Coordinates of N, CA and C in Angstrom, one line a residue:
M237 N 15.4 -28.4 96.4 CA 15.4 -27.3 96.9 C 16.0 -26.2 95.6
G238 N 15.4 -25.2 95.4 CA 16.1 -24.7 93.8 C 17.6 -23.7 94.2
R239 N 17.8 -23.4 93.3 CA 19.1 -22.7 93.3 C 18.8 -21.1 94.4
L240 N 18.2 -20.5 93.9 CA 17.8 -19.5 94.9 C 17.2 -19.8 96.4
E241 N 16.7 -20.9 96.8 CA 16.5 -21.1 98.3 C 18.3 -21.5 98.7
N242 N 18.9 -22.6 98.4 CA 20.1 -22.6 98.5 C 21.2 -21.6 98.5
T243 N 21.2 -20.4 97.6 CA 22.2 -19.4 98.0 C 21.6 -18.4 99.2
I244 N 20.1 -18.5 99.5 CA 19.8 -17.5 100.7 C 20.3 -18.4 101.5
L245 N 20.3 -19.9 101.9 CA 20.5 -20.2 103.0 C 22.1 -20.2 103.3
Y246 N 22.7 -20.4 102.2 CA 24.5 -20.3 102.1 C 25.1 -18.7 102.7
L247 N 24.4 -17.7 102.0 CA 24.4 -16.4 102.4 C 23.9 -16.2 104.0
L248 N 22.7 -16.6 104.5 CA 22.5 -16.7 106.1 C 23.9 -17.5 106.6
T249 N 24.5 -18.6 106.0 CA 25.6 -19.0 107.0 C 26.6 -18.3 106.9
R250 N 27.0 -17.6 105.5 CA 27.9 -16.7 105.3 C 28.2 -15.6 106.7
A251 N 26.8 -15.2 107.0 CA 26.4 -13.7 107.4 C 26.6 -14.5 109.2
N252 N 26.3 -15.8 109.6 CA 26.6 -16.5 110.8 C 28.3 -16.5 111.2
L253 N 28.9 -17.1 109.7 CA 30.6 -17.0 109.6 C 31.0 -15.9 110.8
K254 N 30.1 -14.6 110.0 CA 30.7 -13.5 110.2 C 30.3 -12.9 111.8
G255 N 29.4 -13.6 112.0 CA 29.1 -12.8 112.9 C 27.9 -12.2 113.5
L256 N 27.0 -12.5 112.4 CA 25.6 -11.8 112.3 C 24.7 -13.1 112.5
D257 N 23.6 -12.7 113.1 CA 22.4 -13.5 113.8 C 21.4 -13.8 112.9
N258 N 21.3 -12.6 111.9 CA 20.6 -12.8 111.2 C 20.7 -11.5 110.0
L259 N 19.9 -11.4 109.1 CA 19.9 -10.4 108.2 C 18.4 -9.8 107.9
S260 N 18.6 -8.7 108.0 CA 17.0 -8.0 107.6 C 16.6 -8.6 105.7
K261 N 15.1 -8.1 105.6 CA 14.5 -8.6 104.2 C 15.8 -7.5 103.2
I262 N 15.6 -6.1 104.0 CA 16.4 -5.4 102.8 C 17.9 -5.5 102.7
E263 N 18.6 -6.1 103.9 CA 19.8 -6.9 103.3 C 19.9 -7.9 102.4
L264 N 18.8 -8.6 102.7 CA 18.7 -9.8 101.6 C 18.7 -9.4 100.4
F265 N 17.6 -9.0 100.2 CA 17.7 -8.3 99.1 C 18.6 -7.7 98.6
K266 N 19.4 -6.8 99.0 CA 20.6 -6.1 98.5 C 21.4 -6.9 98.2
L267 N 21.9 -8.0 99.3 CA 23.0 -8.8 98.8 C 22.8 -9.9 97.7
V268 N 21.5 -10.2 97.2 CA 21.5 -11.5 96.0 C 21.7 -10.4 95.2
F269 N 21.1 -9.3 95.0 CA 21.0 -8.2 94.2 C 22.4 -8.6 93.5
L270 N 23.4 -7.7 94.4 CA 24.8 -7.4 94.0 C 25.4 -8.9 93.8
L271 N 24.6 -10.0 93.8 CA 25.4 -11.0 93.5 C 25.2 -11.7 91.8
E272 N 23.9 -10.9 91.6 CA 23.6 -11.1 90.7 C 24.4 -9.8 89.5
V273 N 24.5 -9.0 90.3 CA 25.3 -8.0 89.2 C 26.4 -8.5 89.1
E274 N 27.5 -8.9 90.4 CA 28.8 -9.3 90.1 C 28.4 -10.7 89.3
S275 N 27.8 -11.4 89.1 CA 27.8 -12.5 88.2 C 27.7 -12.1 86.6
Y276 N 26.7 -11.3 86.4 CA 26.6 -10.0 85.2 C 28.1 -9.7 84.7
R277 N 28.7 -9.0 85.5 CA 29.7 -8.4 85.3 C 31.4 -9.5 85.3
F278 N 31.2 -10.9 85.7 CA 31.7 -11.4 85.8 C 31.8 -13.1 84.5
T279 N 30.6 -13.0 84.1 CA 30.2 -14.0 83.3 C 29.7 -13.5 81.9
G280 N 28.6 -12.3 82.1 CA 27.8 -12.3 81.4 C 26.4 -12.6 81.6
K281 N 26.1 -13.4 82.7 CA 25.0 -14.2 82.6 C 24.3 -14.2 84.1
S282 N 23.3 -14.2 84.4 CA 22.9 -14.7 85.5 C 23.3 -15.8 86.7
F283 N 23.2 -15.7 87.6 CA 23.8 -16.7 88.9 C 22.7 -17.8 88.9
F284 N 21.8 -17.3 88.6 CA 19.8 -18.1 88.8 C 19.8 -18.2 87.9
D285 N 18.8 -19.7 87.5 CA 18.1 -20.5 87.0 C 17.0 -18.9 86.3
S286 N 16.5 -18.6 87.4 CA 15.3 -17.7 87.0 C 15.3 -16.5 88.0
I287 N 15.6 -15.3 88.0 CA 14.9 -14.5 89.1 C 14.8 -13.0 88.5
S288 N 14.0 -12.3 89.0 CA 14.0 -10.7 88.3 C 13.6 -9.7 89.5
F289 N 14.2 -8.4 89.4 CA 13.8 -7.9 90.1 C 12.9 -6.7 89.7
V290 N 12.4 -5.7 90.3 CA 11.4 -4.3 90.0 C 12.3 -3.8 90.7
R291 N 12.1 -2.1 90.3 CA 12.2 -1.4 91.6 C 11.2 -0.9 92.1
E292 N 11.4 -0.8 93.3 CA 10.2 -0.2 95.0 C 11.1 0.8 95.2
K293 N 10.4 0.9 96.6 CA 10.6 2.4 97.0 C 12.0 2.0 97.7
N294 N 12.1 1.2 98.5 CA 13.4 0.4 98.8 C 14.6 -0.1 98.1
G295 N 14.4 0.5 96.8 CA 15.7 -0.7 95.7 C 14.8 -1.1 94.8
P296 N 16.2 -2.0 94.8 CA 15.4 -3.3 93.7 C 15.0 -4.3 95.0
I297 N 13.5 -5.2 94.3 CA 12.9 -6.5 95.2 C 12.6 -7.5 94.1
S298 N 12.5 -8.7 94.5 CA 12.2 -9.8 93.9 C 11.0 -10.5 94.4
I299 N 9.9 -10.8 93.6 CA 9.2 -11.7 94.3 C 9.5 -13.0 94.4
D300 N 10.3 -13.4 93.5 CA 11.2 -14.6 93.5 C 11.9 -14.7 94.4
I301 N 12.6 -13.7 95.3 CA 12.8 -14.5 96.8 C 12.3 -14.4 97.8
F302 N 10.8 -13.4 97.6 CA 9.7 -13.5 98.6 C 9.7 -14.7 98.9
R303 N 9.3 -15.3 97.6 CA 8.5 -16.9 97.5 C 9.6 -17.7 98.0
A304 N 10.9 -17.7 97.7 CA 11.7 -18.7 98.5 C 11.7 -18.2 99.7
L305 N 11.7 -17.2 100.3 CA 11.8 -17.3 101.9 C 10.3 -18.0 102.4
E306 N 9.0 -17.6 101.8 CA 8.1 -18.6 102.2 C 8.7 -20.1 102.4
K307 N 8.4 -20.6 100.9 CA 9.4 -22.0 101.2 C 10.4 -22.6 102.1
L308 N 11.1 -21.7 102.5 CA 12.1 -21.9 103.5 C 11.8 -21.6 105.0
N309 N 10.9 -20.6 105.0 CA 10.2 -20.4 106.4 C 9.4 -21.9 107.2
D310 N 10.0 -22.1 108.4 CA 9.8 -22.8 109.2 C 10.6 -24.0 109.3
K311 N 11.2 -24.3 108.3 CA 11.7 -25.5 108.2 C 13.3 -25.1 108.3
Y312 N 13.6 -24.2 107.2 CA 15.0 -23.8 107.7 C 15.4 -22.6 107.8
I313 N 14.4 -21.7 107.9 CA 14.8 -20.2 108.7 C 13.7 -19.8 109.4
N314 N 14.0 -18.8 110.0 CA 13.1 -18.0 111.0 C 12.9 -16.5 110.3
I315 N 11.7 -16.3 110.6 CA 11.5 -14.9 109.9 C 10.8 -14.3 111.3
K316 N 11.4 -13.0 112.0 CA 10.7 -12.5 112.7 C 10.7 -11.2 112.7
E317 N 9.4 -10.5 113.3 CA 9.3 -8.9 112.7 C 9.3 -8.3 114.6
T318 N 10.6 -7.7 113.8 CA 11.2 -7.0 115.4 C 11.1 -5.3 115.0
K319 N 10.7 -4.6 116.7 CA 10.6 -3.3 115.8 C 11.6 -2.7 117.2
K320 N 12.2 -1.3 116.7 CA 13.1 -0.8 117.8 C 12.0 0.8 118.0
P321 N 12.1 0.9 119.2 CA 11.3 2.1 120.0 C 11.9 3.4 119.4
D322 N 13.4 3.7 118.6 CA 13.6 4.6 118.2 C 13.7 4.7 116.3
Y323 N 12.6 3.5 115.9 CA 13.0 3.5 114.6 C 11.2 3.7 114.1
T324 N 10.6 3.9 113.5 CA 9.3 3.9 112.6 C 8.5 2.5 112.4
H325 N 9.7 2.1 111.4 CA 9.5 0.7 110.6 C 9.8 -0.3 111.4
S326 N 8.9 -1.6 111.6 CA 9.5 -2.9 112.0 C 10.6 -3.3 110.7
R327 N 11.2 -4.2 111.6 CA 12.1 -4.9 110.8 C 12.3 -6.9 111.0
H328 N 12.1 -7.4 109.5 CA 12.2 -8.5 109.7 C 13.1 -9.1 109.5
C329 N 13.7 -9.6 110.4 CA 14.9 -10.8 111.2 C 14.5 -11.9 110.5
I330 N 15.9 -12.4 109.6 CA 15.6 -14.1 109.1 C 17.0 -14.2 109.3
S331 N 16.9 -15.5 109.9 CA 18.0 -16.4 110.7 C 17.7 -17.5 110.6
L332 N 18.8 -18.3 110.2 CA 18.9 -19.9 110.1 C 18.1 -20.9 111.4
K333 N 17.4 -21.6 111.0 CA 17.0 -22.4 112.0 C 17.6 -23.5 112.4
K334 N 18.8 -23.8 111.9 CA 19.6 -24.4 112.4 C 21.1 -24.6 110.9
Q335 N 22.2 -24.8 111.4 CA 23.0 -25.0 110.2 C 23.0 -26.0 109.4
I336 N 23.1 -25.6 108.5 CA 23.5 -26.3 107.2 C 25.1 -26.7 106.6
K337 N 25.0 -28.1 106.4 CA 26.4 -28.5 106.3 C 26.7 -28.6 105.2
K338 N 25.8 -29.1 104.2 CA 25.9 -29.2 102.7 C 25.3 -28.4 101.6
F339 N 26.0 -27.7 100.7 CA 25.1 -27.0 99.7 C 25.5 -27.2 98.4
D340 N 24.4 -27.4 97.9 CA 24.7 -28.3 96.3 C 25.2 -27.2 95.3
F341 N 26.4 -26.7 95.4 CA 27.2 -25.7 94.8 C 28.3 -26.4 94.2
K342 N 29.0 -26.0 93.0 CA 30.3 -26.2 92.2 C 31.1 -25.2 93.1
E343 N 32.8 -25.7 93.4 CA 33.6 -24.9 94.3 C 33.7 -23.5 93.7
S344 N 33.6 -23.5 92.2 CA 34.1 -21.8 91.7 C 32.6 -21.1 92.0
E345 N 31.9 -21.7 92.1 CA 30.3 -21.2 92.6 C 30.6 -20.6 94.0
V346 N 30.6 -21.3 94.8 CA 31.2 -20.9 96.2 C 32.3 -19.8 96.4
L347 N 33.3 -20.0 95.7 CA 34.2 -19.0 96.0 C 33.6 -17.8 95.1
F348 N 33.0 -17.8 94.1 CA 32.5 -16.4 93.7 C 31.5 -16.1 94.6
M349 N 30.9 -16.5 95.2 CA 29.8 -16.3 96.4 C 30.3 -15.5 97.9
N350 N 31.6 -16.3 98.2 CA 32.4 -16.1 98.9 C 32.6 -14.3 98.9
S351 N 33.8 -14.5 97.7 CA 34.0 -13.0 97.2 C 33.2 -12.1 97.1
V352 N 32.3 -12.1 96.9 CA 30.8 -11.3 96.5 C 30.4 -11.2 98.2
F353 N 30.1 -11.9 98.9 CA 29.6 -11.6 100.1 C 30.4 -11.4 101.2
E354 N 31.9 -11.5 101.1 CA 32.7 -11.1 101.8 C 32.7 -9.8 102.0
S355 N 32.2 -9.0 100.5 CA 32.8 -7.4 100.7 C 31.5 -6.7 100.8
Y356 N 30.6 -7.3 101.1 CA 29.3 -6.5 101.3 C 28.4 -7.1 102.8
L357 N 28.8 -8.5 103.2 CA 28.2 -8.4 104.1 C 28.6 -7.7 106.0
G358 N 28.2 -7.4 106.8 CA 28.3 -6.4 107.4 C 28.1 -4.8 107.3
L359 N 27.9 -4.5 106.1 CA 28.1 -3.4 106.1 C 26.5 -3.1 106.4
T360 N 26.6 -1.6 106.7 CA 25.0 -0.8 106.9 C 24.1 -0.7 106.1
I361 N 22.8 -1.0 106.2 CA 21.7 -1.0 105.1 C 21.9 0.4 104.5
K362 N 22.1 1.3 104.9 CA 22.5 2.8 104.4 C 23.6 2.8 103.3
K363 N 24.7 1.8 103.6 CA 26.1 1.4 102.8 C 25.6 0.8 102.0
L364 N 25.0 -0.5 102.0 CA 24.3 -1.1 100.9 C 23.5 -0.7 99.9
K365 N 22.5 0.6 100.5 CA 21.8 1.0 99.6 C 22.7 2.1 98.5
E366 N 23.6 2.8 99.3 CA 24.5 3.4 98.2 C 25.4 2.4 97.4
I367 N 26.2 1.5 97.9 CA 26.3 0.0 96.7 C 25.4 -0.1 95.2
V368 N 23.8 0.0 95.9 CA 23.2 -0.8 95.0 C 22.6 0.4 94.0
Y369 N 22.1 1.4 94.4 CA 21.8 2.4 93.8 C 23.4 3.4 92.7
N370 N 24.5 2.7 93.0 CA 25.2 3.2 92.0 C 25.7 2.1 91.3
T371 N 25.2 1.0 90.8 CA 25.4 -0.2 89.9 C 24.8 0.5 88.9
E372 N 24.8 -0.4 87.5 CA 24.6 0.3 86.4 C 23.2 -0.1 86.0
P373 N 22.4 -1.0 86.7 CA 20.9 -1.4 86.6 C 20.4 -0.2 87.2
M374 N 20.5 0.3 88.4 CA 19.7 1.2 89.3 C 20.2 2.4 88.5
K375 N 21.5 2.5 88.2 CA 21.7 4.0 87.4 C 20.7 4.3 86.3
E376 N 20.7 3.2 85.6 CA 19.5 3.3 84.3 C 18.2 3.5 85.0
I377 N 17.8 2.8 85.9 CA 15.9 3.4 86.3 C 16.3 4.4 86.9
L378 N 17.2 4.9 87.8 CA 17.3 6.5 88.1 C 17.1 7.3 87.3
A379 N 17.8 7.2 86.2 CA 17.9 8.2 84.7 C 16.2 8.2 84.2
E380 N 15.6 7.2 84.0 CA 14.4 6.7 83.4 C 13.6 7.5 84.5
E381 N 13.6 7.7 85.7 CA 12.8 8.2 86.7 C 12.8 9.9 86.7
K382 N 14.4 10.0 86.6 CA 14.7 11.6 86.0 C 13.6 12.2 84.7
K383 N 13.7 11.1 83.7 CA 13.3 11.7 82.5 C 12.2 11.4 82.8
A384 N 11.5 10.5 83.4 CA 9.9 10.9 83.6 C 9.2 11.6 84.7
K385 N 10.3 12.4 85.0 CA 9.8 13.5 86.0 C 9.0 12.8 87.3
T386 N 9.4 11.4 87.6 CA 9.2 10.7 88.7 C 9.6 10.3 90.4
D387 N 9.5 10.1 91.1 CA 10.1 9.6 92.2 C 10.6 8.4 91.7
I388 N 9.7 7.7 91.6 CA 9.7 6.0 91.7 C 9.1 5.5 90.4
L389 N 9.6 4.7 89.9 CA 8.7 4.2 88.6 C 8.7 2.5 89.1
S390 N 7.9 2.5 90.0 CA 7.1 1.4 91.0 C 6.8 0.6 89.9
G391 N 7.9 -1.0 90.4 CA 7.6 -2.3 89.0 C 8.1 -2.3 88.2
L392 N 8.8 -1.3 87.6 CA 9.3 -1.4 86.5 C 10.5 -2.2 86.4
R393 N 10.6 -3.4 85.9 CA 11.7 -4.5 85.7 C 13.3 -3.9 85.4
I394 N 14.2 -4.8 86.5 CA 15.2 -3.9 86.3 C 16.0 -5.0 85.2
S395 N 16.9 -4.5 84.6 CA 17.7 -4.8 83.4 C 19.2 -5.1 84.1
F396 N 20.0 -6.2 83.9 CA 21.4 -6.6 84.1 C 22.2 -6.4 82.5
E397 N 21.3 -6.1 81.6 CA 22.1 -6.0 80.4 C 23.0 -4.7 80.1
S398 N 23.0 -3.9 81.0 CA 23.6 -2.6 80.8 C 24.9 -3.4 81.5
I399 N 25.3 -4.0 82.4 CA 26.3 -4.2 82.9 C 27.6 -4.8 82.5
P400 N 28.7 -4.0 82.1 CA 30.0 -4.5 81.3 C 30.3 -5.7 81.6
L401 N 31.4 -6.5 81.0 CA 32.0 -7.3 81.8 C 33.1 -6.8 81.8
D402 N 33.7 -7.5 83.1 CA 34.9 -6.8 83.8 C 35.9 -7.0 82.7
E403 N 37.2 -5.7 82.8 CA 37.8 -6.0 81.7 C 38.9 -7.0 81.7
D404 N 39.2 -7.6 83.1 CA 40.1 -8.6 82.7 C 39.6 -9.7 82.2
I405 N 38.4 -10.4 82.3 CA 37.6 -11.0 81.7 C 37.5 -11.0 80.2
L406 N 37.3 -9.5 79.7 CA 37.2 -9.8 78.5 C 38.8 -9.8 77.8
E407 N 39.4 -9.6 78.6 CA 40.8 -9.8 78.1 C 41.2 -11.2 77.9
I408 N 40.8 -12.1 78.8 CA 41.0 -13.5 78.7 C 40.1 -14.2 77.8
I409 N 39.0 -13.7 77.5 CA 38.0 -13.9 76.2 C 38.9 -13.3 74.8
T410 N 39.0 -12.1 74.5 CA 40.0 -12.0 73.5 C 41.0 -12.4 73.2
A411 N 41.7 -13.3 74.1 CA 43.2 -13.6 74.0 C 43.2 -14.6 73.2

């Protein structure tokens, strides 16, 4: 199992610990995106071996996450489509099939993920979207869309290179 799949399972486990039975695909995409943003902010590099995000209507999405979900589906997770009468779109609910006891992460990585996920788990999708759209990569995309006078530059690859290192980290590096 790859690092992304492990991260998704860990995220779902953390969600369960916060009393959340499942996460929607949109929540999952946004939370993994924010983990990647924070990784660049605090380490200057990706948390994952290989992941890319592109601009779509509901913000950043990743084909890599879709593939990871396909690999995990039925064996480790359940993906159930639900529809509420007061909302026109269906929601894809992702839940753990069973509790996972062991993860293949270093202690520092677990602490990092806990810090990020605790900051964002349980927020509404609207609030998550607001936070995601205020990250440097999404601000870049929004500026490009404004310049191109278009609503959405669908499929445009999102770059994390504009994320500055945290000032405390910079201080440690330059000391």
